[in-house]
Coordinates of C-alpha atoms and ligand atoms in Angstrom, one line a residue:
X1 CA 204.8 172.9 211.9
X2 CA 207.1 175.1 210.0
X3 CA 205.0 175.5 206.5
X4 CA 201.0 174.5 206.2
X5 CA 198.8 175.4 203.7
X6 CA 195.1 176.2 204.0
X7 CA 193.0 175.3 201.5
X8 CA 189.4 174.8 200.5
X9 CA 188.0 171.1 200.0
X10 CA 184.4 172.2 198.5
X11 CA 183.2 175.0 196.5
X12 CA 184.6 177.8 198.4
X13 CA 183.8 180.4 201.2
X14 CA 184.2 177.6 203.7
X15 CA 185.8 179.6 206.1
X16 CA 189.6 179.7 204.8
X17 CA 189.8 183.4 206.5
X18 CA 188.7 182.3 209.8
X19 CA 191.7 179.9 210.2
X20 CA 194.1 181.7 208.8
X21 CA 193.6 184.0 210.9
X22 CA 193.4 182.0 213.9
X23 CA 196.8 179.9 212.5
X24 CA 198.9 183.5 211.8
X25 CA 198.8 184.0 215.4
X26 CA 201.5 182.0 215.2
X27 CA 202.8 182.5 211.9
X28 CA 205.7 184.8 210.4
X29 CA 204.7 184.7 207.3
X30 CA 201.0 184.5 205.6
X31 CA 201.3 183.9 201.7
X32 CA 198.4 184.0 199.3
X33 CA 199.1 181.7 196.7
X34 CA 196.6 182.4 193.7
X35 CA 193.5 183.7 192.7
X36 CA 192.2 187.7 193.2
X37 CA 190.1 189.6 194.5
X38 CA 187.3 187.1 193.8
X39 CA 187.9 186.2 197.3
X40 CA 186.1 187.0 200.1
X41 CA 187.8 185.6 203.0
X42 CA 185.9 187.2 206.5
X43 CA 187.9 187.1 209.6
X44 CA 186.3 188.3 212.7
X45 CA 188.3 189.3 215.4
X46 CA 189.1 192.0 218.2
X47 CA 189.4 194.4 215.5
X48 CA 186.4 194.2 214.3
X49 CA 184.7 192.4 211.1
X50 CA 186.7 192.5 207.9
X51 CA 186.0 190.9 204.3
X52 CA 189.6 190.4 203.0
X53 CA 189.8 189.9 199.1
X54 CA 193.9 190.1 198.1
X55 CA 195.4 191.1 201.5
X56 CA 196.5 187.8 203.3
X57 CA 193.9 187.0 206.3
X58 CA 197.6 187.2 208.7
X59 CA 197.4 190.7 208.5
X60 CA 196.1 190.9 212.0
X61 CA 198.7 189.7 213.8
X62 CA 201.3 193.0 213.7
X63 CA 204.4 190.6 213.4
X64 CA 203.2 188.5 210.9
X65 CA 204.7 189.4 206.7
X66 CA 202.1 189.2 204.5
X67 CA 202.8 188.6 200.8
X68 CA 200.5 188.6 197.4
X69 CA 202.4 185.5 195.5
X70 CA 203.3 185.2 191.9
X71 CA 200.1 182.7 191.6
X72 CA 197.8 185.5 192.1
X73 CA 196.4 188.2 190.2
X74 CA 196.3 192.0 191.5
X75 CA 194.1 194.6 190.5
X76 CA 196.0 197.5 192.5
X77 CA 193.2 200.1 192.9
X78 CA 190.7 197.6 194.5
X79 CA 193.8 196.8 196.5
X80 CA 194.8 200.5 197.6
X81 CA 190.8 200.7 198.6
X82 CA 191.5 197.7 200.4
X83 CA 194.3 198.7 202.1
X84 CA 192.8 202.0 203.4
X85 CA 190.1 200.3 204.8
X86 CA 192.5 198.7 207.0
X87 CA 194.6 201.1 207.8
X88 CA 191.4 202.9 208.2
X89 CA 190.4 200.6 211.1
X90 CA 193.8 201.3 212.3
X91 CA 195.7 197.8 211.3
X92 CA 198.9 197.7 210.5
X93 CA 200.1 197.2 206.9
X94 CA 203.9 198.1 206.9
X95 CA 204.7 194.3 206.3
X96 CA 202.5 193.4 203.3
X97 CA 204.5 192.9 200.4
X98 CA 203.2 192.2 196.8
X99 CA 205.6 189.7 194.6
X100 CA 206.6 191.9 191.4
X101 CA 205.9 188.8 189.3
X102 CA 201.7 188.7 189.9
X103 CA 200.0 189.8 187.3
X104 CA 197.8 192.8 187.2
X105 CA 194.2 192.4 186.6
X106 CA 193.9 195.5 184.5
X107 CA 190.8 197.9 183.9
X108 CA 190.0 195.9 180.4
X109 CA 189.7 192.5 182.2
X110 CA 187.2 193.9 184.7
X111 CA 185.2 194.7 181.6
X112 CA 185.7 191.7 179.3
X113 CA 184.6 189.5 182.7
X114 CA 181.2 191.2 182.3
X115 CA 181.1 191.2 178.7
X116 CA 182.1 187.2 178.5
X117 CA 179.6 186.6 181.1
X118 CA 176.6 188.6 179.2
X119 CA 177.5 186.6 176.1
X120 CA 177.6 183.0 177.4
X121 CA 173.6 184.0 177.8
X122 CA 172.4 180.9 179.8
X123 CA 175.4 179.2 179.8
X124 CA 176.7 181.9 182.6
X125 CA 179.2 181.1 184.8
X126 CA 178.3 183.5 187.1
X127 CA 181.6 184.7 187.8
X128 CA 182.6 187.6 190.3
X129 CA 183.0 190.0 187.2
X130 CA 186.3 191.0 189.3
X131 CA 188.0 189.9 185.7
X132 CA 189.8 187.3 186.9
X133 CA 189.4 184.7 183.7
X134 CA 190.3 187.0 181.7
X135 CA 193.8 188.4 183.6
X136 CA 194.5 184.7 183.5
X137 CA 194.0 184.1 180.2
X138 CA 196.6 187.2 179.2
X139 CA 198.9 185.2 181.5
X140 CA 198.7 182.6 179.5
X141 CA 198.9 184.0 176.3
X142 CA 202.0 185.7 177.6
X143 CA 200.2 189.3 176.9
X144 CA 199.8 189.9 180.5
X145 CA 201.3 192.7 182.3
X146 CA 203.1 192.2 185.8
X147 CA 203.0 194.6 188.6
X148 CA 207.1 194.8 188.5
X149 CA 205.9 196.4 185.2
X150 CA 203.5 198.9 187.2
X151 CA 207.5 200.6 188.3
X152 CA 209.0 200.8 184.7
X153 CA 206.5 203.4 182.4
X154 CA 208.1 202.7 179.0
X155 CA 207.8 199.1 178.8
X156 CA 204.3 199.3 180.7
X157 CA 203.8 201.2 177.5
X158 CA 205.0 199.3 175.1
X159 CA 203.5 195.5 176.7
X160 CA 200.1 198.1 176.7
X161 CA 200.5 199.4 173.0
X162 CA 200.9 195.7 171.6
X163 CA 197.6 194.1 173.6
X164 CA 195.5 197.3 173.5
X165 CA 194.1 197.3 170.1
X166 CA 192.9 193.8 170.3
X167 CA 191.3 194.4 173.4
X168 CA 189.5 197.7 171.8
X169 CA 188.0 195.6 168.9
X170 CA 186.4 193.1 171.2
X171 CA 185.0 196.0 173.2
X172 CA 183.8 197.8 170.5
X173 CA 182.3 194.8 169.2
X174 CA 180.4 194.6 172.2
X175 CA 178.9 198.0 172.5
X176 CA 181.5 199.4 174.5
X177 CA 184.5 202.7 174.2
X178 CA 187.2 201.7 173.6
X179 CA 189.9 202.4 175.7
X180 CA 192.7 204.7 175.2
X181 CA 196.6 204.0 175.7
X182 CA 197.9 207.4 177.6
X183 CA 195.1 207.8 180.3
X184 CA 195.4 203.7 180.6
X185 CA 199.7 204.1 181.3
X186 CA 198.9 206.9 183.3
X187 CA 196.5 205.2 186.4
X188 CA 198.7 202.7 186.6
X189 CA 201.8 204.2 187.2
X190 CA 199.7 206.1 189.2
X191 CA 198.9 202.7 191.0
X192 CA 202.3 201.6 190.5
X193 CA 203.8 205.1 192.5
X194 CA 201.2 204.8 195.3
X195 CA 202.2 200.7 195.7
X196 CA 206.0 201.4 195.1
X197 CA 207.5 200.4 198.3
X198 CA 205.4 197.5 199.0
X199 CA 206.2 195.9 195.1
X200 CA 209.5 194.0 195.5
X201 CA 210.7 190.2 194.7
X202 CA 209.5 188.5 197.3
X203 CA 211.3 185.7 197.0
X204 CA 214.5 186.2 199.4
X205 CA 211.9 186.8 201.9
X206 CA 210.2 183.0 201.4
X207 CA 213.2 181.8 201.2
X208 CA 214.7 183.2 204.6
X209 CA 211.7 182.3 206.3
X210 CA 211.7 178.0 205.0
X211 CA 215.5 177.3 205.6
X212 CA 214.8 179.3 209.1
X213 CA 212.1 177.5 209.9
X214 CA 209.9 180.0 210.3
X215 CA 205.7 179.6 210.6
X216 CA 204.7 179.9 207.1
X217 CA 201.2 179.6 206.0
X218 CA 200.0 179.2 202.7
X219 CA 196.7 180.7 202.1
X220 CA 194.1 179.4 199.1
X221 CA 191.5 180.9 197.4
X222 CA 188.2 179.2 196.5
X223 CA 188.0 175.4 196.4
X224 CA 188.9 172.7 194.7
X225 CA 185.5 171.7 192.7
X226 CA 186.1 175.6 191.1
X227 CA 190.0 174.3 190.7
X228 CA 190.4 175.1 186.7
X229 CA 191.9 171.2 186.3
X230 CA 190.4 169.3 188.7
X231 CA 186.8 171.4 189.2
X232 CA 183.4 171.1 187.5
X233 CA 184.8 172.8 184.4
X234 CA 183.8 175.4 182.7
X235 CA 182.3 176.2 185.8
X236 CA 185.5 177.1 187.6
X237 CA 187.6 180.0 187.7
X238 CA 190.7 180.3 186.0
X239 CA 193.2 179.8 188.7
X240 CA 194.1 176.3 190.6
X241 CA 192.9 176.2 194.6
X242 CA 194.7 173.0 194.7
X243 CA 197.7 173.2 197.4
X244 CA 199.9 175.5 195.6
X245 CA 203.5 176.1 196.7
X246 CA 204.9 177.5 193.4
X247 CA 202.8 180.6 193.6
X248 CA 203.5 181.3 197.1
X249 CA 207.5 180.9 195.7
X250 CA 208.2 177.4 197.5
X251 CA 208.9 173.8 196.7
X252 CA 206.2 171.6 197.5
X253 CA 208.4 169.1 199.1
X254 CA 208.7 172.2 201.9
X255 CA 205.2 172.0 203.0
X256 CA 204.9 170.0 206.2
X257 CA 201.2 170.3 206.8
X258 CA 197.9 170.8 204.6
X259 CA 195.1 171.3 206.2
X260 CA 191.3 170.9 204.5
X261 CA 188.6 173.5 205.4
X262 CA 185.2 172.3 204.9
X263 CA 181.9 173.8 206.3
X264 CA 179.8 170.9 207.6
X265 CA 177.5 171.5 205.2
X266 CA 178.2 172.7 201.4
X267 CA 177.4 176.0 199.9
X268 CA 178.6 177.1 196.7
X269 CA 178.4 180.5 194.8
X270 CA 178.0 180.8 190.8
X271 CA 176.6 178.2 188.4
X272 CA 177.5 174.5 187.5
X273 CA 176.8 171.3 189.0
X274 CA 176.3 170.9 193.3
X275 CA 174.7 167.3 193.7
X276 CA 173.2 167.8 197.0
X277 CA 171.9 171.9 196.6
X278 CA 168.5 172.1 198.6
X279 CA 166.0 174.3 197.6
X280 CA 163.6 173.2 200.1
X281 CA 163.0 174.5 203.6
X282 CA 166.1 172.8 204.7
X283 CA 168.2 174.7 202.4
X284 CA 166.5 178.0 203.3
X285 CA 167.6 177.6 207.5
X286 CA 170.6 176.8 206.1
X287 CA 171.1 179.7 204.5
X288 CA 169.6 181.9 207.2
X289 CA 171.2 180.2 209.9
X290 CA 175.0 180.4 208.1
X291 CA 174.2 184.1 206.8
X292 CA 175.1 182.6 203.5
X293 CA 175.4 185.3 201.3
X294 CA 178.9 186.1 198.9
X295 CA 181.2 188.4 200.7
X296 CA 182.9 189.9 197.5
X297 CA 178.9 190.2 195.5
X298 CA 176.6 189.7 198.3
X299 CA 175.1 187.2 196.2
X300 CA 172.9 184.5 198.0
X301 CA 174.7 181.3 198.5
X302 CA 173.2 178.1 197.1
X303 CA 172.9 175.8 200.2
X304 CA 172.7 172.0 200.4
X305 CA 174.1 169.0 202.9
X306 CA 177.7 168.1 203.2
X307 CA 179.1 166.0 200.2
X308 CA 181.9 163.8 201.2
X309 CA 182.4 162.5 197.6
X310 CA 183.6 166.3 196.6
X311 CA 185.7 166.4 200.0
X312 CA 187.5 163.2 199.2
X313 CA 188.5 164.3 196.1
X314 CA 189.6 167.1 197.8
X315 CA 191.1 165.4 200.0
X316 CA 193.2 163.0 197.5
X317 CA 194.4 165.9 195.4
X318 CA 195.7 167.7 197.9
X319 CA 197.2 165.1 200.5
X320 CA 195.3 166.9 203.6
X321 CA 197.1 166.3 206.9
X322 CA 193.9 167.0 209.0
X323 CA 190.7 169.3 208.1
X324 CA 189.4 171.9 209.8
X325 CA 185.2 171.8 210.0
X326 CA 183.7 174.9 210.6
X327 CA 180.2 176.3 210.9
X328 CA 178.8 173.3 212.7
X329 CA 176.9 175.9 214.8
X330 CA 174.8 176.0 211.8
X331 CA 173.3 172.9 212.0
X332 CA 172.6 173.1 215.6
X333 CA 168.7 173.6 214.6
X334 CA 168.4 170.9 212.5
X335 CA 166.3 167.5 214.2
X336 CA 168.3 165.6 211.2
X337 CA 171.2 166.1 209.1
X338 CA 171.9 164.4 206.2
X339 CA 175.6 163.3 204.7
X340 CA 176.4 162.1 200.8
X341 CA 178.4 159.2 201.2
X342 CA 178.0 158.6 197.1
X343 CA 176.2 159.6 193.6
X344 CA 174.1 157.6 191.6
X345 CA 174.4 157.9 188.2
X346 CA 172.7 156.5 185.7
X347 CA 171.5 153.8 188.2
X348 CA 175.1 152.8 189.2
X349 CA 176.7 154.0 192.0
X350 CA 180.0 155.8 192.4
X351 CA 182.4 157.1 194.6
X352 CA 184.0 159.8 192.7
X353 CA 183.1 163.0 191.5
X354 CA 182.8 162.6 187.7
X355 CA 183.2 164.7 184.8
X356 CA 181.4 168.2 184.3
X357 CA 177.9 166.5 181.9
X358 CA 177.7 163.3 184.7
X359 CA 178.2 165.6 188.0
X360 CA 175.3 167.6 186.4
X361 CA 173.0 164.6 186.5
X362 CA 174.9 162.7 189.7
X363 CA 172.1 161.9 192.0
X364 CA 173.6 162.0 195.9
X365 CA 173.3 158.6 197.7
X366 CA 172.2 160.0 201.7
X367 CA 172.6 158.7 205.0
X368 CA 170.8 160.6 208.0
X369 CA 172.5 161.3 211.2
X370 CA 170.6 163.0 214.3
X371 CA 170.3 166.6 214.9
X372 CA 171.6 167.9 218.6
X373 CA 169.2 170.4 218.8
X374 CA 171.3 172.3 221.2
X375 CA 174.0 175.3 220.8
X376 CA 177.4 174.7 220.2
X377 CA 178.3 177.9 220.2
X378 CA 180.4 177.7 223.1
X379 CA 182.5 174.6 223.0
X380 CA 185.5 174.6 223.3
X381 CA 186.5 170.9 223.9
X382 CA 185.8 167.6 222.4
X383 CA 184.0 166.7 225.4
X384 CA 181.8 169.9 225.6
X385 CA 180.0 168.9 222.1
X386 CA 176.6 167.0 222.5
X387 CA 177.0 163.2 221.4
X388 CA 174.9 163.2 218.3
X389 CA 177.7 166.4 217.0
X390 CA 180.4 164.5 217.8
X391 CA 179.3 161.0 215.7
X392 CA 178.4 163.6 213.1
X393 CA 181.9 164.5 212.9
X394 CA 183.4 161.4 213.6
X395 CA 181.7 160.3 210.4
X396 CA 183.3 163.4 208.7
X397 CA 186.4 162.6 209.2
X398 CA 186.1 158.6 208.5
X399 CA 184.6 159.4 204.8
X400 CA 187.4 162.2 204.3
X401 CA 189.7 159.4 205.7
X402 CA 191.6 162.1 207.5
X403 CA 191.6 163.3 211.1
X404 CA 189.6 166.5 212.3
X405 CA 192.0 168.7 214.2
X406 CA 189.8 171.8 214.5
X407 CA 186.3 172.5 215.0
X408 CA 184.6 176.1 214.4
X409 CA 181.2 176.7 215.6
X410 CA 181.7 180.6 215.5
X411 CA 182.6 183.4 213.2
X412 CA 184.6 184.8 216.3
X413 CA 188.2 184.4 216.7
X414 CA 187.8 181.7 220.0
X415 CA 185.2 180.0 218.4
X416 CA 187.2 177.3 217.8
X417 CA 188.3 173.9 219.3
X418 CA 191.6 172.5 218.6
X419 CA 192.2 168.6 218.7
X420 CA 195.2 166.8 219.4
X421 CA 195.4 164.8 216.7
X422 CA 196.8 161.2 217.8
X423 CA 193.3 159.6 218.8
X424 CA 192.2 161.0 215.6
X425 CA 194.4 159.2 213.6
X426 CA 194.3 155.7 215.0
X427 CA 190.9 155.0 213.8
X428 CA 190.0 154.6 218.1
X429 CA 187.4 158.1 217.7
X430 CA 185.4 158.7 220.6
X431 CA 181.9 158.6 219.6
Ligands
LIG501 P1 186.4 181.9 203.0 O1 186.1 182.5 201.7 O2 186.7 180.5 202.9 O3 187.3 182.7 203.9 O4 184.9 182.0 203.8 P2 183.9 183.2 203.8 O5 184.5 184.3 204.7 O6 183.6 183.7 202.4 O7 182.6 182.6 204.4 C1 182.6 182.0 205.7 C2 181.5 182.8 206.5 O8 181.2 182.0 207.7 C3 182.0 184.1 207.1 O9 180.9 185.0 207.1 C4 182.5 183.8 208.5 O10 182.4 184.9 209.4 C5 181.5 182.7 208.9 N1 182.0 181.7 209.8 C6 183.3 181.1 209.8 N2 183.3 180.1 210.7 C7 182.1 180.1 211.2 C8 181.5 179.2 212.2 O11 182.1 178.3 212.7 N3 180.2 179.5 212.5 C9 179.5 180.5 212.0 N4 178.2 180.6 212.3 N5 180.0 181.3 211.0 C10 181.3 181.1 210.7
LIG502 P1 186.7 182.5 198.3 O1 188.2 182.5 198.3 C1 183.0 181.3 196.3 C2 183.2 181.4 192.0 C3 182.2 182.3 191.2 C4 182.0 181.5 189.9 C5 183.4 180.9 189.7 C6 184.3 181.6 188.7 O2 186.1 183.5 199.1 O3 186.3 181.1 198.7 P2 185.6 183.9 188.9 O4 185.2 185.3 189.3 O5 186.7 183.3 189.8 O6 186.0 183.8 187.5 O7 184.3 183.0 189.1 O8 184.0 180.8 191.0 N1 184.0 182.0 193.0 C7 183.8 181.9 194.3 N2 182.9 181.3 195.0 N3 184.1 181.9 197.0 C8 185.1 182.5 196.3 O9 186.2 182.8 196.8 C9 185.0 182.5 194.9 N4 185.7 183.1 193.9 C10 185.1 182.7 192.7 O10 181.0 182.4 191.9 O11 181.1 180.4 190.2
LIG503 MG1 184.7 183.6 200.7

């Protein structure tokens, strides 16, 4: 299918990276649509093991273009560092591109995130402190600065002169220097020099590629219960995960294809309300069993069983074509495995995720399926999972109301088993 997008249908980290990188085998072009370096998308492949946080997860495949979208938010040291860890490993980066109009997460915004975050006291976010609510917000407010702007040292200057001072009096009112304007214009054009070739309008290039017909993937950040409209807000970040075609420079009647990743179980990272979070045993194998700790802050992942109320609203906001399950290795040592099928609240139940106050007190509504108590780990066909894995999914996909096209049950590249999706769709699922 000429464009798909890949995006996440719970709280994130469910294995976005994985496919993409599986998917750009294939593709010409890999866009990342939005978010920063908040992301931690691990691929693991013949190259080793990477954790990717603003370089698209295509970057593997040598004749693949990789491009950082308008949507997104660059802050270009931690992306230099990122590229030379790459290059470093000996991949190839001469076709990564980064769209002039992103905006830069500058050094300020790194330090507001933290400042923001020690002031909300125990209403925290926890956010990745990588400053991406603030970059955001300056994007909003129209005070941003783009990275077309990292190329053209007087106006840098002059956007920096006008949104300095401002910034200064909140950090001094918080303890902190403030900043000053020449050695602030002078690493960035330092950054903008050492990015100069790869900073370019990038949309010529998107637009070749669509009226080609080219593989294009669209790659998401997060997921959508972080998405800043549609998410448990406040706790969200400041970007939208939602399928997002204008910030990879596309209409969205050009996508052919969306596909849903969800991790057969939920994890989410940060604070705010996760209905079925176990912090029993059951959560703890989880967690040890899916190595569940952040990629970008190493932070332990807050573990609990697969919530099909979130993934429908996922899966209704973003029109999924088929999902993608991974990690269902995972829950190969499990002898049951339970499945949210609703929430009650205040002793009704419902079948939507509510707002922010009712999610916080949404009680999940369980039914138990039987563990398979075998490995997966090598499957590579429908017919090669145990029974009790494959009614597990089956369910999966009939809550989601959308068919399953891939199953992971691997961090490796091969882990992987990909469905043809016809029996899927006509409701005729093999059990
Ligand atoms: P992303 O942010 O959505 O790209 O996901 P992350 O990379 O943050 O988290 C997914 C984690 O699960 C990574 O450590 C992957 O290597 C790992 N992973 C992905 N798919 C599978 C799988 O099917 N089984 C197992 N055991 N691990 C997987
Ligand atoms: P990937 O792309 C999981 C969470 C943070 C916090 C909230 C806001 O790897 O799935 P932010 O720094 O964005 O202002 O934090 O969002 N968060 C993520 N959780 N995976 C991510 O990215 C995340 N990016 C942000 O923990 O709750
Ligand atoms: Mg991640």
């Amino acid at each position: 299918m000429p464009v798909t997008a890949v995006v996440g249908a719970q709280w994130g980290d469910e294995g976005k990276g994985r496919m993409v990188d599986w998917l750009a085998q294939e593709a010409d072009l890999v866009i990342r649509f939005q978010g920063g370096d908040n992301a931690g998308h691990t691929v693991v492949n013949e190259h080793g093991r990477f954790a990717l946080h603003m370089v698209p997860s295509g970057i593997f495949n040598p004749k693949t273009t990789c491009i950082i979208g308008a949507g997104t938010v660059v802050h270009p040291g931690g992306l230099l560092e990122e590229i030379q860890s790459l290059v470093a490993a000996r991949i190839g980066v001469d076709n990564l591109w980064v769209e002039k109009r992103a905006h830069v997460v500058l050094p300020y915004h790194r330090l507001l995130d933290g400042l923001q975050e020690k002031a909300r006291g125990a209403a925290q976010i926890g956010t990745t402190r990588r400053g991406i609510g603030p970059a955001y917000s300056d994007k909003a407010a129209r005070t941003g600065v783009r990275m077309g702007d990292l190329l053209r040292p007087d106006y840098l200057r002059e956007r920096l002169a006008a949104s300095l001072p401002q910034k200064n009096r909140t950090l001094v009112e918080h303890g902190e220097e403030a900043l000053e304007l020449d050695p602030l214009v002078a690493e960035l054009v330092a950054w903008g020099e050492a990015l100069r070739e790869r900073i370019v309008d990038t949309l010529p290039l998107v637009q070749r590629a669509v009226k080609a017909g080219k593989n294009v993937l669209l790659e998401g950040q997060l997921g959508v219960m972080r998405d800043l409209d549609w998410g448990t807000y406040p706790f969200v970040t400041s970007s939208n995960p939602l399928v997002g075609a204008a910030g990879a420079g596309l209409p969205p009647t050009a996508i052919d294809r969306v596909i849903g990743i969800v991790k057969a179980y939920s994890t989410a990272v940060g604070a705010g309300p996760f209905p079925t979070e176990l912090e029993d045993e059951a959560g703890q194998l989880l967690r040890q069993a899916g190595a569940e700790y952040g990629a970008t802050t190493g932070r332990p992942r807050r573990c609990g069983w697969y919530d099909a109320v979130a993934v429908s609203h996922a899966a209704w906001l973003n029109g999924f074509s088929s999902l993608a399950v991974t990690k269902l290795d995972v829950l190969d040592a499990f002898d049951e495995i339970k499945v949210c099928t609703a929430y009650e609240l205040h002793g009704r139940r419902i079948d939507y995720v509510p707002d922010t106050p009712d999610m916080a007190e949404a009680i999940p509504v369980y039914e138990t399926w039987s563990g398979w108590k075998t490995s997966t780990a090598d499957a590579r066909r429908w017919d090669d999972l145990p029974k009790p894995a494959r009614a597990y999914l089956h369910r999966i996909a009939e809550l989601a109301g959308v068919p399953i096209e891939f199953v992971s049950v691997g961090p490796e590249r091969d882990q992987l088993l990909e469905m043809h999706l016809s029996p899927w769709l006509s409701g005729r699922l093999r059990r």
